[in-house]
Coordinates of N, CA and C in Angstrom, one line a residue:
M6 N 93.0 -47.3 -223.2 CA 92.2 -48.4 -222.7 C 93.2 -49.6 -222.3
E7 N 94.2 -49.8 -223.1 CA 95.1 -50.9 -222.8 C 95.8 -50.7 -221.4
Q8 N 96.2 -49.5 -221.1 CA 96.8 -49.2 -219.8 C 95.8 -49.5 -218.7
T9 N 94.6 -49.2 -218.9 CA 93.5 -49.4 -217.8 C 93.4 -50.9 -217.6
I10 N 93.4 -51.7 -218.7 CA 93.2 -53.1 -218.5 C 94.4 -53.7 -217.8
I11 N 95.6 -53.3 -218.2 CA 96.8 -53.8 -217.5 C 96.8 -53.4 -216.0
H12 N 96.4 -52.2 -215.7 CA 96.3 -51.7 -214.4 C 95.3 -52.6 -213.6
H13 N 94.2 -53.0 -214.2 CA 93.2 -53.8 -213.6 C 93.8 -55.2 -213.3
M14 N 94.6 -55.7 -214.2 CA 95.3 -57.0 -214.0 C 96.2 -56.9 -212.8
E15 N 96.9 -55.8 -212.7 CA 97.8 -55.6 -211.6 C 97.1 -55.5 -210.3
T16 N 95.9 -54.9 -210.3 CA 95.1 -54.8 -209.1 C 94.6 -56.2 -208.6
V17 N 94.0 -56.9 -209.6 CA 93.5 -58.2 -209.3 C 94.6 -59.1 -208.8
R18 N 95.8 -59.2 -209.5 CA 96.9 -60.0 -209.1 C 97.4 -59.5 -207.7
G19 N 97.4 -58.2 -207.5 CA 97.9 -57.7 -206.2 C 97.1 -58.2 -205.0
I20 N 95.8 -58.4 -205.2 CA 94.9 -58.9 -204.2 C 95.3 -60.4 -204.0
T21 N 95.5 -61.1 -205.1 CA 95.9 -62.5 -205.0 C 97.2 -62.7 -204.2
E22 N 98.2 -61.8 -204.6 CA 99.5 -61.9 -203.9 C 99.4 -61.5 -202.4
Q23 N 98.6 -60.6 -202.1 CA 98.4 -60.2 -200.6 C 97.7 -61.4 -199.9
T24 N 96.8 -62.0 -200.5 CA 96.0 -63.1 -199.9 C 97.0 -64.3 -199.7
I25 N 97.8 -64.7 -200.6 CA 98.7 -65.9 -200.4 C 99.7 -65.6 -199.3
K26 N 100.1 -64.4 -199.1 CA 101.0 -64.1 -198.0 C 100.4 -64.3 -196.6
K27 N 99.0 -64.2 -196.5 CA 98.3 -64.3 -195.3 C 98.0 -65.7 -194.9
I28 N 98.2 -66.7 -195.8 CA 97.7 -68.1 -195.5 C 98.9 -68.9 -194.9
P29 N 98.7 -69.5 -193.8 CA 99.8 -70.3 -193.2 C 99.9 -71.6 -194.1
E30 N 101.1 -72.0 -194.3 CA 101.3 -73.2 -195.1 C 100.6 -74.4 -194.5
E31 N 100.6 -74.5 -193.2 CA 100.1 -75.7 -192.6 C 98.6 -76.0 -192.8
I32 N 97.9 -74.9 -193.2 CA 96.4 -75.2 -193.4 C 96.1 -75.2 -194.9
S33 N 97.1 -75.1 -195.8 CA 96.8 -75.0 -197.2 C 96.4 -76.2 -197.9
D34 N 96.5 -77.4 -197.2 CA 96.1 -78.7 -197.8 C 94.8 -79.2 -197.2
I35 N 94.2 -78.5 -196.3 CA 92.9 -79.0 -195.7 C 91.8 -78.7 -196.6
I36 N 90.9 -79.7 -196.8 CA 89.7 -79.6 -197.6 C 88.5 -79.8 -196.7
P37 N 87.9 -78.6 -196.3 CA 86.8 -78.7 -195.4 C 85.6 -79.4 -196.1
K38 N 84.7 -79.9 -195.3 CA 83.4 -80.5 -195.9 C 82.7 -79.4 -196.7
G39 N 82.3 -79.9 -197.9 CA 81.6 -79.0 -198.8 C 82.4 -78.4 -199.9
F40 N 83.7 -78.7 -199.8 CA 84.7 -78.1 -200.8 C 85.3 -79.3 -201.6
N41 N 85.7 -79.0 -202.8 CA 86.4 -80.0 -203.7 C 87.9 -80.0 -203.6
N42 N 88.4 -78.8 -203.4 CA 89.8 -78.6 -203.4 C 90.3 -77.8 -202.2
N43 N 91.6 -77.6 -202.1 CA 92.2 -76.9 -201.0 C 92.7 -75.5 -201.4
I44 N 93.3 -74.8 -200.5 CA 93.8 -73.5 -200.8 C 95.0 -73.6 -201.7
R45 N 95.9 -74.5 -201.5 CA 97.1 -74.6 -202.4 C 96.6 -74.9 -203.8
W46 N 95.6 -75.8 -204.0 CA 95.1 -76.0 -205.4 C 94.6 -74.8 -206.0
N47 N 93.8 -74.0 -205.3 CA 93.2 -72.8 -205.9 C 94.3 -71.8 -206.3
F48 N 95.3 -71.6 -205.5 CA 96.4 -70.6 -205.9 C 97.1 -71.2 -207.1
G49 N 97.5 -72.5 -207.1 CA 98.1 -73.1 -208.3 C 97.3 -73.0 -209.5
H50 N 96.0 -73.2 -209.4 CA 95.0 -73.2 -210.5 C 95.0 -71.8 -211.1
I51 N 95.0 -70.8 -210.2 CA 95.0 -69.4 -210.8 C 96.3 -69.2 -211.7
A52 N 97.4 -69.6 -211.2 CA 98.7 -69.5 -212.0 C 98.6 -70.3 -213.3
F53 N 98.1 -71.5 -213.2 CA 98.1 -72.4 -214.4 C 97.1 -71.8 -215.4
V54 N 95.9 -71.5 -215.0 CA 94.9 -71.0 -216.0 C 95.3 -69.7 -216.6
Q55 N 95.9 -68.8 -215.8 CA 96.3 -67.5 -216.4 C 97.4 -67.7 -217.4
E56 N 98.3 -68.6 -217.1 CA 99.4 -68.9 -218.1 C 98.8 -69.5 -219.4
K57 N 97.9 -70.4 -219.2 CA 97.3 -71.0 -220.4 C 96.5 -70.0 -221.2
L58 N 95.7 -69.2 -220.5 CA 94.9 -68.2 -221.3 C 95.7 -67.1 -222.0
V59 N 96.8 -66.7 -221.3 CA 97.6 -65.6 -222.0 C 98.6 -66.1 -222.9
F60 N 99.3 -67.2 -222.6 CA 100.4 -67.7 -223.4 C 100.0 -69.0 -224.2
G61 N 99.4 -69.9 -223.5 CA 99.1 -71.2 -224.1 C 98.2 -71.1 -225.3
L62 N 97.1 -70.3 -225.2 CA 96.2 -70.2 -226.3 C 96.7 -69.6 -227.5
L63 N 97.8 -68.8 -227.4 CA 98.5 -68.2 -228.5 C 99.6 -69.1 -229.1
G64 N 99.8 -70.3 -228.5 CA 100.8 -71.2 -229.0 C 102.2 -70.8 -228.5
E65 N 102.3 -69.9 -227.5 CA 103.5 -69.4 -226.9 C 104.0 -70.4 -225.8
E66 N 105.2 -70.5 -225.5 CA 105.8 -71.3 -224.5 C 105.2 -70.9 -223.1
M67 N 104.8 -71.8 -222.4 CA 104.3 -71.5 -221.0 C 105.5 -71.6 -220.1
S68 N 105.7 -70.6 -219.2 CA 106.9 -70.5 -218.4 C 106.6 -70.8 -216.9
I69 N 105.8 -71.8 -216.7 CA 105.6 -72.3 -215.4 C 106.0 -73.7 -215.3
P70 N 106.3 -74.3 -214.1 CA 106.8 -75.6 -214.0 C 105.8 -76.6 -214.7
N71 N 106.4 -77.6 -215.4 CA 105.7 -78.6 -216.2 C 104.6 -79.3 -215.4
D72 N 104.8 -79.5 -214.1 CA 103.8 -80.3 -213.3 C 102.6 -79.5 -213.0
Y73 N 102.6 -78.2 -213.2 CA 101.4 -77.4 -212.9 C 100.1 -77.9 -213.6
E74 N 100.3 -78.3 -214.8 CA 99.1 -78.8 -215.5 C 98.5 -80.1 -214.8
Q75 N 99.3 -81.0 -214.5 CA 98.8 -82.2 -213.8 C 98.3 -81.9 -212.4
L76 N 98.8 -80.9 -211.8 CA 98.4 -80.6 -210.4 C 97.2 -79.7 -210.4
F77 N 97.2 -78.7 -211.3 CA 96.2 -77.6 -211.1 C 95.3 -77.3 -212.3
A78 N 95.3 -78.1 -213.3 CA 94.3 -77.8 -214.4 C 92.9 -78.1 -213.9
A79 N 92.0 -77.6 -214.7 CA 90.5 -77.8 -214.3 C 90.3 -79.3 -214.3
G80 N 89.6 -79.8 -213.3 CA 89.2 -81.2 -213.2 C 90.2 -82.0 -212.3
T81 N 91.4 -81.4 -212.0 CA 92.3 -82.1 -211.1 C 91.9 -81.9 -209.7
K82 N 92.4 -82.8 -208.8 CA 92.2 -82.6 -207.4 C 93.4 -83.1 -206.6
P83 N 93.6 -82.5 -205.4 CA 94.7 -82.9 -204.6 C 94.7 -84.4 -204.2
A84 N 93.6 -85.0 -204.1 CA 93.6 -86.4 -203.8 C 94.3 -87.3 -204.8
E85 N 94.4 -86.8 -206.0 CA 95.1 -87.5 -207.1 C 96.5 -87.1 -207.3
W86 N 97.1 -86.2 -206.5 CA 98.4 -85.7 -206.7 C 99.4 -86.9 -206.4
K87 N 100.4 -86.9 -207.3 CA 101.5 -87.9 -207.1 C 102.8 -87.0 -206.8
G88 N 103.5 -87.2 -205.7 CA 104.6 -86.4 -205.4 C 104.2 -85.2 -204.6
T89 N 105.2 -84.3 -204.4 CA 105.0 -83.2 -203.5 C 104.6 -81.9 -204.3
P90 N 103.5 -81.3 -204.0 CA 103.2 -80.1 -204.7 C 104.0 -78.9 -204.3
P91 N 104.1 -77.8 -205.1 CA 104.9 -76.7 -204.7 C 104.3 -76.0 -203.4
S92 N 105.2 -75.4 -202.7 CA 104.8 -74.7 -201.5 C 104.1 -73.4 -201.9
L93 N 103.4 -72.8 -200.9 CA 102.7 -71.6 -201.2 C 103.7 -70.5 -201.6
A94 N 104.9 -70.5 -201.0 CA 106.0 -69.5 -201.3 C 106.4 -69.7 -202.8
E95 N 106.5 -70.9 -203.2 CA 106.9 -71.2 -204.6 C 105.8 -70.7 -205.6
I96 N 104.5 -71.0 -205.2 CA 103.4 -70.5 -206.1 C 103.4 -69.0 -206.1
A97 N 103.7 -68.4 -204.9 CA 103.7 -66.9 -204.8 C 104.7 -66.3 -205.8
V98 N 105.9 -66.9 -205.9 CA 106.9 -66.4 -206.8 C 106.4 -66.6 -208.2
I99 N 105.8 -67.7 -208.6 CA 105.2 -67.9 -209.9 C 104.2 -66.8 -210.2
L100 N 103.3 -66.5 -209.3 CA 102.3 -65.5 -209.5 C 102.9 -64.1 -209.8
T101 N 103.9 -63.8 -209.0 CA 104.5 -62.4 -209.2 C 105.3 -62.3 -210.5
E102 N 106.1 -63.4 -210.8 CA 106.8 -63.3 -212.0 C 105.9 -63.3 -213.2
Q103 N 104.8 -64.1 -213.1 CA 103.8 -64.2 -214.2 C 103.2 -62.8 -214.5
K104 N 102.9 -62.0 -213.5 CA 102.3 -60.7 -213.7 C 103.3 -59.8 -214.5
T105 N 104.6 -59.9 -214.2 CA 105.6 -59.1 -215.0 C 105.6 -59.6 -216.4
R106 N 105.7 -60.9 -216.6 CA 105.8 -61.4 -218.0 C 104.5 -61.0 -218.8
I107 N 103.4 -61.1 -218.2 CA 102.1 -60.8 -218.9 C 102.1 -59.3 -219.3
K108 N 102.6 -58.4 -218.4 CA 102.6 -57.0 -218.8 C 103.5 -56.7 -220.0
D109 N 104.6 -57.4 -220.1 CA 105.5 -57.2 -221.2 C 105.0 -57.9 -222.5
F110 N 104.3 -59.0 -222.3 CA 103.8 -59.7 -223.5 C 102.5 -59.2 -224.1
I111 N 101.6 -58.7 -223.3 CA 100.2 -58.4 -223.7 C 100.1 -57.1 -224.4
K112 N 101.0 -56.2 -224.2 CA 100.9 -54.9 -224.8 C 100.7 -54.9 -226.3
A113 N 99.7 -54.2 -226.8 CA 99.4 -54.1 -228.2 C 98.9 -55.4 -228.8
R114 N 98.5 -56.3 -228.0 CA 98.0 -57.6 -228.5 C 96.5 -57.9 -228.2
L115 N 95.9 -57.0 -227.4 CA 94.6 -57.2 -226.9 C 93.5 -57.4 -228.1
H116 N 93.8 -56.8 -229.2 CA 92.8 -57.0 -230.3 C 93.2 -58.2 -231.3
E117 N 94.3 -58.8 -231.0 CA 94.8 -60.0 -231.8 C 93.8 -61.1 -231.7
K118 N 93.5 -61.7 -232.8 CA 92.6 -62.9 -232.8 C 93.4 -64.1 -232.3
L119 N 92.7 -65.0 -231.5 CA 93.3 -66.2 -231.1 C 93.4 -67.1 -232.3
P120 N 94.5 -68.0 -232.4 CA 94.6 -68.9 -233.5 C 93.4 -69.8 -233.7
T121 N 92.8 -70.2 -232.6 CA 91.6 -71.0 -232.6 C 90.7 -70.4 -231.5
P122 N 89.4 -70.1 -231.8 CA 88.5 -69.6 -230.7 C 88.6 -70.6 -229.5
F123 N 88.5 -70.0 -228.3 CA 88.5 -70.8 -227.1 C 87.2 -70.8 -226.4
T124 N 86.6 -72.0 -226.1 CA 85.4 -72.1 -225.4 C 85.7 -72.7 -224.0
N125 N 85.3 -71.9 -223.0 CA 85.6 -72.4 -221.6 C 84.6 -73.4 -221.2
R126 N 84.8 -74.0 -220.0 CA 83.9 -75.0 -219.5 C 82.5 -74.5 -219.3
G127 N 82.3 -73.2 -219.1 CA 81.0 -72.6 -219.0 C 80.3 -72.4 -220.3
G128 N 80.9 -72.7 -221.4 CA 80.3 -72.6 -222.7 C 80.5 -71.2 -223.4
I129 N 81.3 -70.4 -222.8 CA 81.6 -69.0 -223.3 C 82.8 -69.1 -224.3
T130 N 82.6 -68.6 -225.5 CA 83.6 -68.7 -226.5 C 84.3 -67.3 -226.6
F131 N 85.6 -67.3 -226.7 CA 86.4 -66.1 -226.8 C 87.2 -66.2 -228.1
Y132 N 87.3 -65.0 -228.8 CA 87.9 -64.9 -230.1 C 89.2 -64.1 -230.1
T133 N 89.4 -63.2 -229.1 CA 90.6 -62.4 -229.1 C 91.3 -62.5 -227.8
V134 N 92.6 -62.1 -227.9 CA 93.4 -62.1 -226.7 C 92.8 -61.2 -225.6
G135 N 92.2 -60.1 -225.9 CA 91.6 -59.2 -225.0 C 90.4 -59.8 -224.3
E136 N 89.6 -60.5 -225.0 CA 88.4 -61.2 -224.5 C 88.8 -62.2 -223.4
V137 N 89.8 -63.0 -223.8 CA 90.2 -64.1 -222.8 C 90.9 -63.5 -221.6
F138 N 91.7 -62.4 -221.9 CA 92.4 -61.8 -220.8 C 91.5 -61.1 -219.8
L139 N 90.5 -60.5 -220.3 CA 89.5 -59.9 -219.4 C 88.7 -60.9 -218.6
F140 N 88.4 -62.0 -219.2 CA 87.8 -63.1 -218.5 C 88.7 -63.7 -217.4
S141 N 90.0 -63.7 -217.6 CA 90.9 -64.2 -216.6 C 90.8 -63.5 -215.3
F142 N 90.5 -62.2 -215.3 CA 90.3 -61.4 -214.1 C 89.1 -62.0 -213.3
Y143 N 88.1 -62.2 -213.9 CA 86.9 -62.8 -213.3 C 87.2 -64.2 -212.7
H144 N 87.9 -65.0 -213.5 CA 88.3 -66.3 -213.0 C 89.1 -66.3 -211.8
E145 N 90.1 -65.4 -211.8 CA 91.0 -65.2 -210.7 C 90.3 -64.8 -209.4
A146 N 89.4 -63.8 -209.6 CA 88.6 -63.3 -208.5 C 87.7 -64.4 -207.9
L147 N 87.1 -65.2 -208.7 CA 86.3 -66.3 -208.2 C 87.1 -67.3 -207.3
H148 N 88.3 -67.6 -207.7 CA 89.2 -68.5 -206.9 C 89.7 -67.8 -205.7
V149 N 90.0 -66.5 -205.7 CA 90.4 -65.8 -204.5 C 89.3 -65.9 -203.5
E150 N 88.1 -65.7 -204.0 CA 86.9 -65.8 -203.0 C 86.8 -67.2 -202.5
T151 N 87.0 -68.2 -203.3 CA 86.9 -69.6 -202.8 C 88.0 -69.8 -201.7
I152 N 89.2 -69.2 -202.0 CA 90.3 -69.3 -201.0 C 89.9 -68.7 -199.7
K153 N 89.2 -67.6 -199.7 CA 88.8 -66.9 -198.5 C 87.7 -67.7 -197.8
Q154 N 86.8 -68.3 -198.6 CA 85.8 -69.2 -198.0 C 86.5 -70.4 -197.3
L155 N 87.4 -71.0 -198.0 CA 88.2 -72.1 -197.4 C 88.8 -71.7 -196.1
Y156 N 89.5 -70.6 -196.1 CA 90.2 -70.1 -194.9 C 89.2 -69.9 -193.8
R157 N 88.1 -69.3 -194.0 CA 87.1 -69.1 -193.0 C 86.6 -70.4 -192.5
A158 N 86.3 -71.4 -193.3 CA 85.8 -72.7 -192.9 C 86.9 -73.4 -192.1
I159 N 88.1 -73.3 -192.4 CA 89.2 -74.0 -191.7 C 89.4 -73.3 -190.3
S160 N 89.3 -72.0 -190.3 CA 89.6 -71.2 -189.1 C 88.5 -71.3 -188.1
S161 N 87.3 -71.6 -188.6 CA 86.1 -71.7 -187.6 C 86.1 -73.0 -186.8
K162 N 87.0 -73.9 -187.1 CA 87.0 -75.2 -186.4 C 87.8 -75.1 -185.2

């Protein structure tokens, strides 16, 4: 089962990686009417949240740039950014490297209890590494769909 779960993570992340390659940098900061964030924020958010769920909740060192939390954590928005955010190419590298680190780290840990149960903003509580890891696929897919909606809204103008 562990190998199936890792394969699923690779599939979901593969879709994300293919999607980021198709987005022109020049449209990544546009926020169409009806949206709260832009394409760049959504890709960075995927990277930050995955890092937090897999490594951060276990008290492990997070290996993404320090500013990702201020830029891409839940509740942040591009309108509040100070400084220059990473390019899509830089975020793409983070996403790809993260996938490899997760594969090496997660093996044989799916049944491990989290040091502290984690309750997400939706009120769902997770108790094990596997539970939170499986949820992360759903989270990533939601944001990839939002990216696609943003792209369609921008392209239709």
